Short mmCIF file of C-alpha atoms in Angstrom, two decimals:
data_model
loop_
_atom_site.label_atom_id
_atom_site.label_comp_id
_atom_site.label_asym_id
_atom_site.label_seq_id
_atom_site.Cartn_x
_atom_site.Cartn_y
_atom_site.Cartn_z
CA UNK O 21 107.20 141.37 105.26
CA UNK O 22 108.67 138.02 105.93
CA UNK O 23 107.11 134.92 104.69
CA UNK O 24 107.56 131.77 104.75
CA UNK O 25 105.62 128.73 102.50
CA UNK O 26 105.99 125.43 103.69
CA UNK O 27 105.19 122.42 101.21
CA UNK O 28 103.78 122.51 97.62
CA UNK O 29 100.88 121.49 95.83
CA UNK O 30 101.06 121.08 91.95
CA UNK O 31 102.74 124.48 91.96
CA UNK O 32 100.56 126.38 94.57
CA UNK O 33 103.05 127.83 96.37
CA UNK O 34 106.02 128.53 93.88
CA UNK O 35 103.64 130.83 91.77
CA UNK O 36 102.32 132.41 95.26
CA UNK O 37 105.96 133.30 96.28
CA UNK O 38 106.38 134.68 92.83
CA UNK O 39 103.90 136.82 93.42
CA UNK O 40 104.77 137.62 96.45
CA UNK O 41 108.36 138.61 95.77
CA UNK O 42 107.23 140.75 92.93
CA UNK O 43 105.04 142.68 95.38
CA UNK O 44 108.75 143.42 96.91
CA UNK O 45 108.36 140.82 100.40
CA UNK O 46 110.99 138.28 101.48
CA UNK O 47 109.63 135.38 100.99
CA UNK O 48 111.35 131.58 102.25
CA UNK O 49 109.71 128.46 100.61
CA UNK O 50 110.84 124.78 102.09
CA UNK O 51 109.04 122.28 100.41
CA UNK O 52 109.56 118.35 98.10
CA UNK O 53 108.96 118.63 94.45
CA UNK O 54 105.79 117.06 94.64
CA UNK O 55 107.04 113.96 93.67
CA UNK O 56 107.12 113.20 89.70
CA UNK O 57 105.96 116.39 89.08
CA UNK O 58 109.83 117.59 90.30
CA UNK O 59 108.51 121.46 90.75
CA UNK O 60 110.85 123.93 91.06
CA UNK O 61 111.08 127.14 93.12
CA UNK O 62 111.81 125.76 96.70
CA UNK O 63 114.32 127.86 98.30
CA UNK O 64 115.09 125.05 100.66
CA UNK O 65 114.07 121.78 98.76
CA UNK O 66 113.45 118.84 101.21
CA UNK O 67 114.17 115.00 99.25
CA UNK O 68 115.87 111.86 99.15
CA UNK O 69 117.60 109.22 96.82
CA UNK O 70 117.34 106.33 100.05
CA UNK O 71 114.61 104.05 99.48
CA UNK O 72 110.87 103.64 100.91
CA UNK O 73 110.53 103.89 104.64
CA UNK O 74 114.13 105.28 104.79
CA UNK O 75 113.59 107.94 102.22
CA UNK O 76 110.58 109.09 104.44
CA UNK O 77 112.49 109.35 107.61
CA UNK O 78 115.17 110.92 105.67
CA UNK O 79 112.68 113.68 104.80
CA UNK O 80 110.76 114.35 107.97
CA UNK O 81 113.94 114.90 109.99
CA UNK O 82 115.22 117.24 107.27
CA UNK O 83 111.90 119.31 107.83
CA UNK O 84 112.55 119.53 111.46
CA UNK O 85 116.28 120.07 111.14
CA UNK O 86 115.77 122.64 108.31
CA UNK O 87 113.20 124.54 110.11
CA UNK O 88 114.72 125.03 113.57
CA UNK O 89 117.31 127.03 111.70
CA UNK O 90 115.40 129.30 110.11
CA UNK O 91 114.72 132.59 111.35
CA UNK O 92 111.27 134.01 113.03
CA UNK O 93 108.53 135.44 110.44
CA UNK O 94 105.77 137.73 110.28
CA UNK O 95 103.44 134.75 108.53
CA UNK O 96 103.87 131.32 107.66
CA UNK O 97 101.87 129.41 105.24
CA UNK O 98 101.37 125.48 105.48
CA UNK O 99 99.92 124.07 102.08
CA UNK O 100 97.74 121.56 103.40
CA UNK O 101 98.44 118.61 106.34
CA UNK O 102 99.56 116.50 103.78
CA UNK O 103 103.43 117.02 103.69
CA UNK O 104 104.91 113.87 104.60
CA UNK O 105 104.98 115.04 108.42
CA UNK O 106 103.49 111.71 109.74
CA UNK O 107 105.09 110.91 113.22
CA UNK O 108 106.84 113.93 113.61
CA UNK O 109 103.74 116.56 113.31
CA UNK O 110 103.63 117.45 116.66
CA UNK O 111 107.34 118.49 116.86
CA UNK O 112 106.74 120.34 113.53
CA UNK O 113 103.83 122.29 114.75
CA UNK O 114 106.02 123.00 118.30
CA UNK O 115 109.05 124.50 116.50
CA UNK O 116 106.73 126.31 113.34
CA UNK O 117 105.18 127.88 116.16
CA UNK O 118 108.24 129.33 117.61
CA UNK O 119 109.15 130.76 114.20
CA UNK O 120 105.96 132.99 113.78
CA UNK O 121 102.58 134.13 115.59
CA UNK O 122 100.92 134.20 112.62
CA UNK O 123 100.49 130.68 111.00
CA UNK O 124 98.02 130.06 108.28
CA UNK O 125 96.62 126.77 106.66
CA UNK O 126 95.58 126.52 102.99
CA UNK O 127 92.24 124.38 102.52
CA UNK O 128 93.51 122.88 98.86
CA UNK O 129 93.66 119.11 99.07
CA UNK O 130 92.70 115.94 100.38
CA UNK O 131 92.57 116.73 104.43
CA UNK O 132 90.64 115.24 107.32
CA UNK O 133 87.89 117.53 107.14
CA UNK O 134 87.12 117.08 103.05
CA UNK O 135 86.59 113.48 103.38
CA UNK O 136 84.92 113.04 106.22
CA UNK O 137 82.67 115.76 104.64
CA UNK O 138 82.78 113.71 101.22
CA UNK O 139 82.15 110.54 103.14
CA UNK O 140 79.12 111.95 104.38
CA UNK O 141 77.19 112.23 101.24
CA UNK O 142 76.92 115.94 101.25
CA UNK O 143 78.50 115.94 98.05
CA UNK O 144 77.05 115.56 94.86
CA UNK O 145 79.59 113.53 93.71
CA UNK O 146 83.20 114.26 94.53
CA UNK O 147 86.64 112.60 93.61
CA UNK O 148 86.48 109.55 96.11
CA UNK O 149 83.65 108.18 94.82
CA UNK O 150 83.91 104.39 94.07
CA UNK O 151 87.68 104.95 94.90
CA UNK O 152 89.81 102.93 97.09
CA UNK O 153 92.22 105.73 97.78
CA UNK O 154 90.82 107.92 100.74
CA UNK O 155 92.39 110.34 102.80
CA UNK O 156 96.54 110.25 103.38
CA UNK O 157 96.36 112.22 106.27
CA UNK O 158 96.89 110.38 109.75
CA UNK O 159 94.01 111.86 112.58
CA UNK O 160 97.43 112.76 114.79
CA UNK O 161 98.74 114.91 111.95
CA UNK O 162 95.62 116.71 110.85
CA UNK O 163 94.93 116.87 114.42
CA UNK O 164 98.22 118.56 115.92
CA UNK O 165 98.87 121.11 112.01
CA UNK O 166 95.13 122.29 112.43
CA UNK O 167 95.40 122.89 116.50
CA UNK O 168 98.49 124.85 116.45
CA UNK O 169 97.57 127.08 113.24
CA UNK O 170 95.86 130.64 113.38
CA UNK O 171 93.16 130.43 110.43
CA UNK O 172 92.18 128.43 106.91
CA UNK O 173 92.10 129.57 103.78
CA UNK O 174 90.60 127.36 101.00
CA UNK O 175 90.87 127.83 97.71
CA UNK O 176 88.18 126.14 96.47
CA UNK O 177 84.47 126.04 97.35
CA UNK O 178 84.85 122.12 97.30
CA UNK O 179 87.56 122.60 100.38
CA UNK O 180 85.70 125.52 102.19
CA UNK O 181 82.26 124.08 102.70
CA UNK O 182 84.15 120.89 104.69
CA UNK O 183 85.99 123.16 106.80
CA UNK O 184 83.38 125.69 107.52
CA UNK O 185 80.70 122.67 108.89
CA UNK O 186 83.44 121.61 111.03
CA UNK O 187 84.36 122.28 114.72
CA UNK O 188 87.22 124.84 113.54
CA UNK O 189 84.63 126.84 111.12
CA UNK O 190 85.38 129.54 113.35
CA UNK O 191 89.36 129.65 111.64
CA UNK O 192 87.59 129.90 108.13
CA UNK O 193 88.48 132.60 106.05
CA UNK O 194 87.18 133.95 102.61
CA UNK O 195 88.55 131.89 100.08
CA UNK O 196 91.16 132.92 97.83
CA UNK O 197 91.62 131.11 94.73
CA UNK O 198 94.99 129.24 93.45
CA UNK O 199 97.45 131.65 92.05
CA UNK O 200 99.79 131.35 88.59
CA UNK O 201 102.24 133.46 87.22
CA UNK O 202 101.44 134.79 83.93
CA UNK O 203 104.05 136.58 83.34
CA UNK O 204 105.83 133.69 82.63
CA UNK O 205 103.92 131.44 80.65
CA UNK O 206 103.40 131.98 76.55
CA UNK O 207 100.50 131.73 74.64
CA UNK O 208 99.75 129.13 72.53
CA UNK O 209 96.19 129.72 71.03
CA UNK O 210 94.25 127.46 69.17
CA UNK O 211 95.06 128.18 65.35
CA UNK O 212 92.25 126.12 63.83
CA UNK O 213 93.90 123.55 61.87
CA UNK O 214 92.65 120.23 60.82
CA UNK O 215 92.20 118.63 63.95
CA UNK O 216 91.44 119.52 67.58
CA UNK O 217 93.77 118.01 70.12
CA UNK O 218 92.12 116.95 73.59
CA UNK O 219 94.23 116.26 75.97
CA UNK O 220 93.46 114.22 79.44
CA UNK O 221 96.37 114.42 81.86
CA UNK O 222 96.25 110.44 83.83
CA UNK O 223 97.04 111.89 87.46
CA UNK O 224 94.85 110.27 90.14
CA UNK O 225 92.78 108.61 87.63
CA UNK O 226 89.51 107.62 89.69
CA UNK O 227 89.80 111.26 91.25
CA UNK O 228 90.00 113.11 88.20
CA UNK O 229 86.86 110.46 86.86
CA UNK O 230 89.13 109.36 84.09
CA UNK O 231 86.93 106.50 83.15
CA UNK O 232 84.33 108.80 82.25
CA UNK O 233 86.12 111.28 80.16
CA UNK O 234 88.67 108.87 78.49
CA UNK O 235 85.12 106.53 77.65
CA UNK O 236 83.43 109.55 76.48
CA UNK O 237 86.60 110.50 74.12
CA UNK O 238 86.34 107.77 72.24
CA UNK O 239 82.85 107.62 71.58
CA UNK O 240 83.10 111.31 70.00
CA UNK O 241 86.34 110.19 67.92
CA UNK O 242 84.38 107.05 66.41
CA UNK O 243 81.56 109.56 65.07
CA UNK O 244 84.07 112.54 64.02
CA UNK O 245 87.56 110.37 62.96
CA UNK O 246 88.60 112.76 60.89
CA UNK O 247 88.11 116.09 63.49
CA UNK O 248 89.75 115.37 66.65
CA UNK O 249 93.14 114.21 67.97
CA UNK O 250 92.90 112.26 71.69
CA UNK O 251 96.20 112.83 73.64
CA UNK O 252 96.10 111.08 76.90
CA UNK O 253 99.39 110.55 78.93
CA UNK O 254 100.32 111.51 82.78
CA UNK O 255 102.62 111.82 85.30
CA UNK O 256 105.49 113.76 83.99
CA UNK O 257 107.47 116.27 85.06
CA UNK O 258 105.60 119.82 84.97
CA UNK O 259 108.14 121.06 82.46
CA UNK O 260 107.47 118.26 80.16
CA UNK O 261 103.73 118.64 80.79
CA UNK O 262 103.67 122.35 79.75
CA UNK O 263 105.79 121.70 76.77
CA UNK O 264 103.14 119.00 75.74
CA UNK O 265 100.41 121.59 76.32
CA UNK O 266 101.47 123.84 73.38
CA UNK O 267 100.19 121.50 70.38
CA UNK O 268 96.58 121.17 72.76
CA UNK O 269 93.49 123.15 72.31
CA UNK O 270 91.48 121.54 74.34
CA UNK O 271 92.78 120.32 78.31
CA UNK O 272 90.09 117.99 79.73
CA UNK O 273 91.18 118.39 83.38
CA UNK O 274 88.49 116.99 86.07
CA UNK O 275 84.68 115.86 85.94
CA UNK O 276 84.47 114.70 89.88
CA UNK O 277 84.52 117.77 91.60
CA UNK O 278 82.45 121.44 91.74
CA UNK O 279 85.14 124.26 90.93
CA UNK O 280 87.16 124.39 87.93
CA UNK O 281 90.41 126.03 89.45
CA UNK O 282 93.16 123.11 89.99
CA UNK O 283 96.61 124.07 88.44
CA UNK O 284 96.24 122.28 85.87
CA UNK O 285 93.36 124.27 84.54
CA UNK O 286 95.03 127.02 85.48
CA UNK O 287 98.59 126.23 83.43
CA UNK O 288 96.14 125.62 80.37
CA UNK O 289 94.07 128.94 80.63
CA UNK O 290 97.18 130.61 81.10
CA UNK O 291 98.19 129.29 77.67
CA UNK O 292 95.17 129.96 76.26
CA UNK O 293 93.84 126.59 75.87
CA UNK O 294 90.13 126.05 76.22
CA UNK O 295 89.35 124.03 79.52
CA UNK O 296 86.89 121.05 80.00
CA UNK O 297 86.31 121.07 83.93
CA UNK O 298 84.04 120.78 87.00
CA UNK O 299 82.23 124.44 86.82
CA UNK O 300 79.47 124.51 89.06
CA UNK O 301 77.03 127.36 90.26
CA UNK O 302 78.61 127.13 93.65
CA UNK O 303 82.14 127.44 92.16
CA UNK O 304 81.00 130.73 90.74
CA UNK O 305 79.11 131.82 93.73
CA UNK O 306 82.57 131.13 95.99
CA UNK O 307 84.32 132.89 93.35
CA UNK O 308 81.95 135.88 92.76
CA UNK O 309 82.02 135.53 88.76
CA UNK O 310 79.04 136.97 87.19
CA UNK O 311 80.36 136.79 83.66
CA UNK O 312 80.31 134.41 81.06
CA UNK O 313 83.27 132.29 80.78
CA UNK O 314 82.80 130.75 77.09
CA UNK O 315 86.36 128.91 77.45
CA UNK O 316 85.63 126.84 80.57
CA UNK O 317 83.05 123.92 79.52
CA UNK O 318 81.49 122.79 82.39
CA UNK O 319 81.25 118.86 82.69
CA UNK O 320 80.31 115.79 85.35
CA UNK O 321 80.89 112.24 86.16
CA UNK O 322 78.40 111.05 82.84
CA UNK O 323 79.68 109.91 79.93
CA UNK O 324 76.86 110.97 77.70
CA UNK O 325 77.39 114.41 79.53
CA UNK O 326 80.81 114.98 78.55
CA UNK O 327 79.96 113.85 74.81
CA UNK O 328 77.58 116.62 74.45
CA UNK O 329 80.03 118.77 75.18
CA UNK O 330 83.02 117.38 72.85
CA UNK O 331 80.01 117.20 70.29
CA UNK O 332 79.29 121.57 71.51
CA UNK O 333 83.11 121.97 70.88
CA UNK O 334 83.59 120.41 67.52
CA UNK O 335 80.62 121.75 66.31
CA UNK O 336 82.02 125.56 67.43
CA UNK O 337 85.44 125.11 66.44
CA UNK O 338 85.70 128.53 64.75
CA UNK O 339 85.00 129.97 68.27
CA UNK O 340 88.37 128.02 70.02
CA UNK O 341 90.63 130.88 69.55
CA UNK O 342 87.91 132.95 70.98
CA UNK O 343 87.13 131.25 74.20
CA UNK O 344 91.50 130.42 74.50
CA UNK O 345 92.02 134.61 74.77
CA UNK O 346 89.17 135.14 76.87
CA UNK O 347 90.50 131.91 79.41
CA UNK O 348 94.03 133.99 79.27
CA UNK O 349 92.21 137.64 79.83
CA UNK O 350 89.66 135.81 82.78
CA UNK O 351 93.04 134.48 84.57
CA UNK O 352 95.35 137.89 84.30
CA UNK O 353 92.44 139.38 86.24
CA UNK O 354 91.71 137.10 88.51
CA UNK O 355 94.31 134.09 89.06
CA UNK O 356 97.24 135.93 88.51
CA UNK O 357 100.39 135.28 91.39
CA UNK O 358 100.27 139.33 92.23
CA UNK O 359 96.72 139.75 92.13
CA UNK O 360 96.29 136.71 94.75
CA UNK O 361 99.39 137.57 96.67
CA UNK O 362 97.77 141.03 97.12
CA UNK O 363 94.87 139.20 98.64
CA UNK O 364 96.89 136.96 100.62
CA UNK O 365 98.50 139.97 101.92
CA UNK O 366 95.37 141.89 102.96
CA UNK O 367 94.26 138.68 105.25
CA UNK O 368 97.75 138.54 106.71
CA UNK O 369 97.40 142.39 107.72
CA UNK O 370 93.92 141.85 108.77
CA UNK O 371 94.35 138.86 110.98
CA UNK O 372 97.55 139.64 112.13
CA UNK O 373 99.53 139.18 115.81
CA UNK O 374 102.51 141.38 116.41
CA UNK O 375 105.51 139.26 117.52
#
């Protein structure tokens, strides 16, 4: 089959078309490096060195320019609406379509549908709360990707329930979760030594609910000084990220959201760290898990919240090798790039429109 990705989010898509090539599939990717976090795996990379509004155009007309040469494909799969297509989305939807019959949206971050869901109160709580950062997606944009594509596909349960009480719930597909390739990422268990290292990544700080967690850190290190080690440091490079991620035990990812499964989390279960994170029972309902994940500690947007569990950590800290192997074993089964691309695959055949 021939594939093509287009964009990238925090290392979606290059550990999708991993696991997509190992299935044996030819398999295109055009996308930035996500900015900072300079990810690699594009097969046609799309940037700039000009500065602001120049380095924008610069990059839009490379998407169109880039695209019209590529060939036609069986499927083609847009990250999300937010790709720096601004201006220039309907002409990207008019020549994507010519490419393929069979064009697919992923439901993974910040799009017109999640906020105005968000902004609705029908969340709990969710990232944009008390945040003056809202949605970077124009109406034109989400408006001319989402009318010229064939289905959705969230990954999350926080991005599906949007999209299915909206007017295109009738695109909505079964979620599939966020891939990573396993294959290629060491363990680095916790070895119970002195100290337990947290570590908060600062990315999107009022999203994440950084003021919470980083409040909530400090508090537990004032009444155990001599137990824990607070690492808290952010946008890097994903190579220098992972590297800092083998002296952690302990990633404290996200309290704002319901579902656990960002890239980040998934990097650090892959690694067999133990995960602090937004677990909720609809997460697990979206996800089907009936078992008992020990090494994913549930926590939300309360400070005395996420203390109790720092306090339930240190006070289990013989069990942190444990819960890091189970966290590996729980993502090999189910987060794995093959195992999801074999699910992406099965949708494609399913929903598929001969050219």
């Amino acid at each position: 089959m021939k594939i093509l990705l287009v964009g990238e989010f925090s290392g979606f898509f290059s550990n999708l078309k991993q696991g997509f090539n190992l299935l044996g599939h030819d398999v295109t990717m055009i996308a930035n490096q996500d900015g900072w976090k300079k990810i690699k795996g594009a097969d046609i990379t799309i940037n700039s060195t000009l500065p602001s509004i120049f380095g924008k155009v610069s990059e839009r007309l490379q998407y169109i320019m880039k695209i019209i040469f590529l060939p036609k494909y069986d499927y083609i799969l847009i990250v999300n609406p937010n790709i720096d297509i601004n201006h220039i989305s309907g002409l990207f939807s008019f020549i994507l379509r010519k490419k393929s019959q069979n064009i697919y949206l992923s439901a993974c971050g910040t799009d017109e549908e999640y906020v105005k869901y968000g902004m609705s109160g029908k969340f709990e709580y969710w990232p944009f709360d008390k945040c003056e950062e809202q949605s970077l997606v124009s109406t034109k944009t989400h408006k001319d990707i989402v009318n010229n594509i064939d289905y959705v596909i969230p990954s999350f349960y926080d991005y599906a329930e949007p999209w299915r009480n909206s007017v295109h719930k009738n695109k909505v597909l079964k979620t599939i979760p966020l891939p990573i390739d396993t294959s290629n990422i060491k363990t680095y268990y916790p070895n119970n030594k002195d100290k337990i290292v947290f570590f908060h990544g600062l990315n999107s700080e009022c999203k994440k609910g950084t003021k919470y967690i980083k409040q909530a850190l400090e508090n537990i290190k004032k009444k155990y000084p001599n137990d824990i080690e607070i690492v808290i440091d952010g946008q890097m490079p994903l190579e220098k990220y992972l590297e800092l991620m083998k002296k952690v035990d302990v990633v404290v990812d996200q309290c704002k959201a319901y579902s656990y499964g960002s890239m980040n989390s998934l990097y650090a279960m892959s690694m067999g760290k133990v995960i602090m994170a937004s677990f909720r029972d609809e997460c697990k309902v979206e996800y089907d898990i009936k078992e008992n994940i020990e090494g994913i500690i549930h926590i939300i947007p309360n400070i005395e919240f996420i203390e109790k569990k720092i306090d339930y950590i240190i006070r289990n800290k013989k069990n942190l090798n444990k819960w890091g192997k189970q966290n590996r074993k729980y993502v090999e089964d189910n987060h794995d790039s093959t195992v999801i691309a074999k699910k992406y695959l099965k949708v494609f055949q399913n929903t598929l429109v001969r050219m």
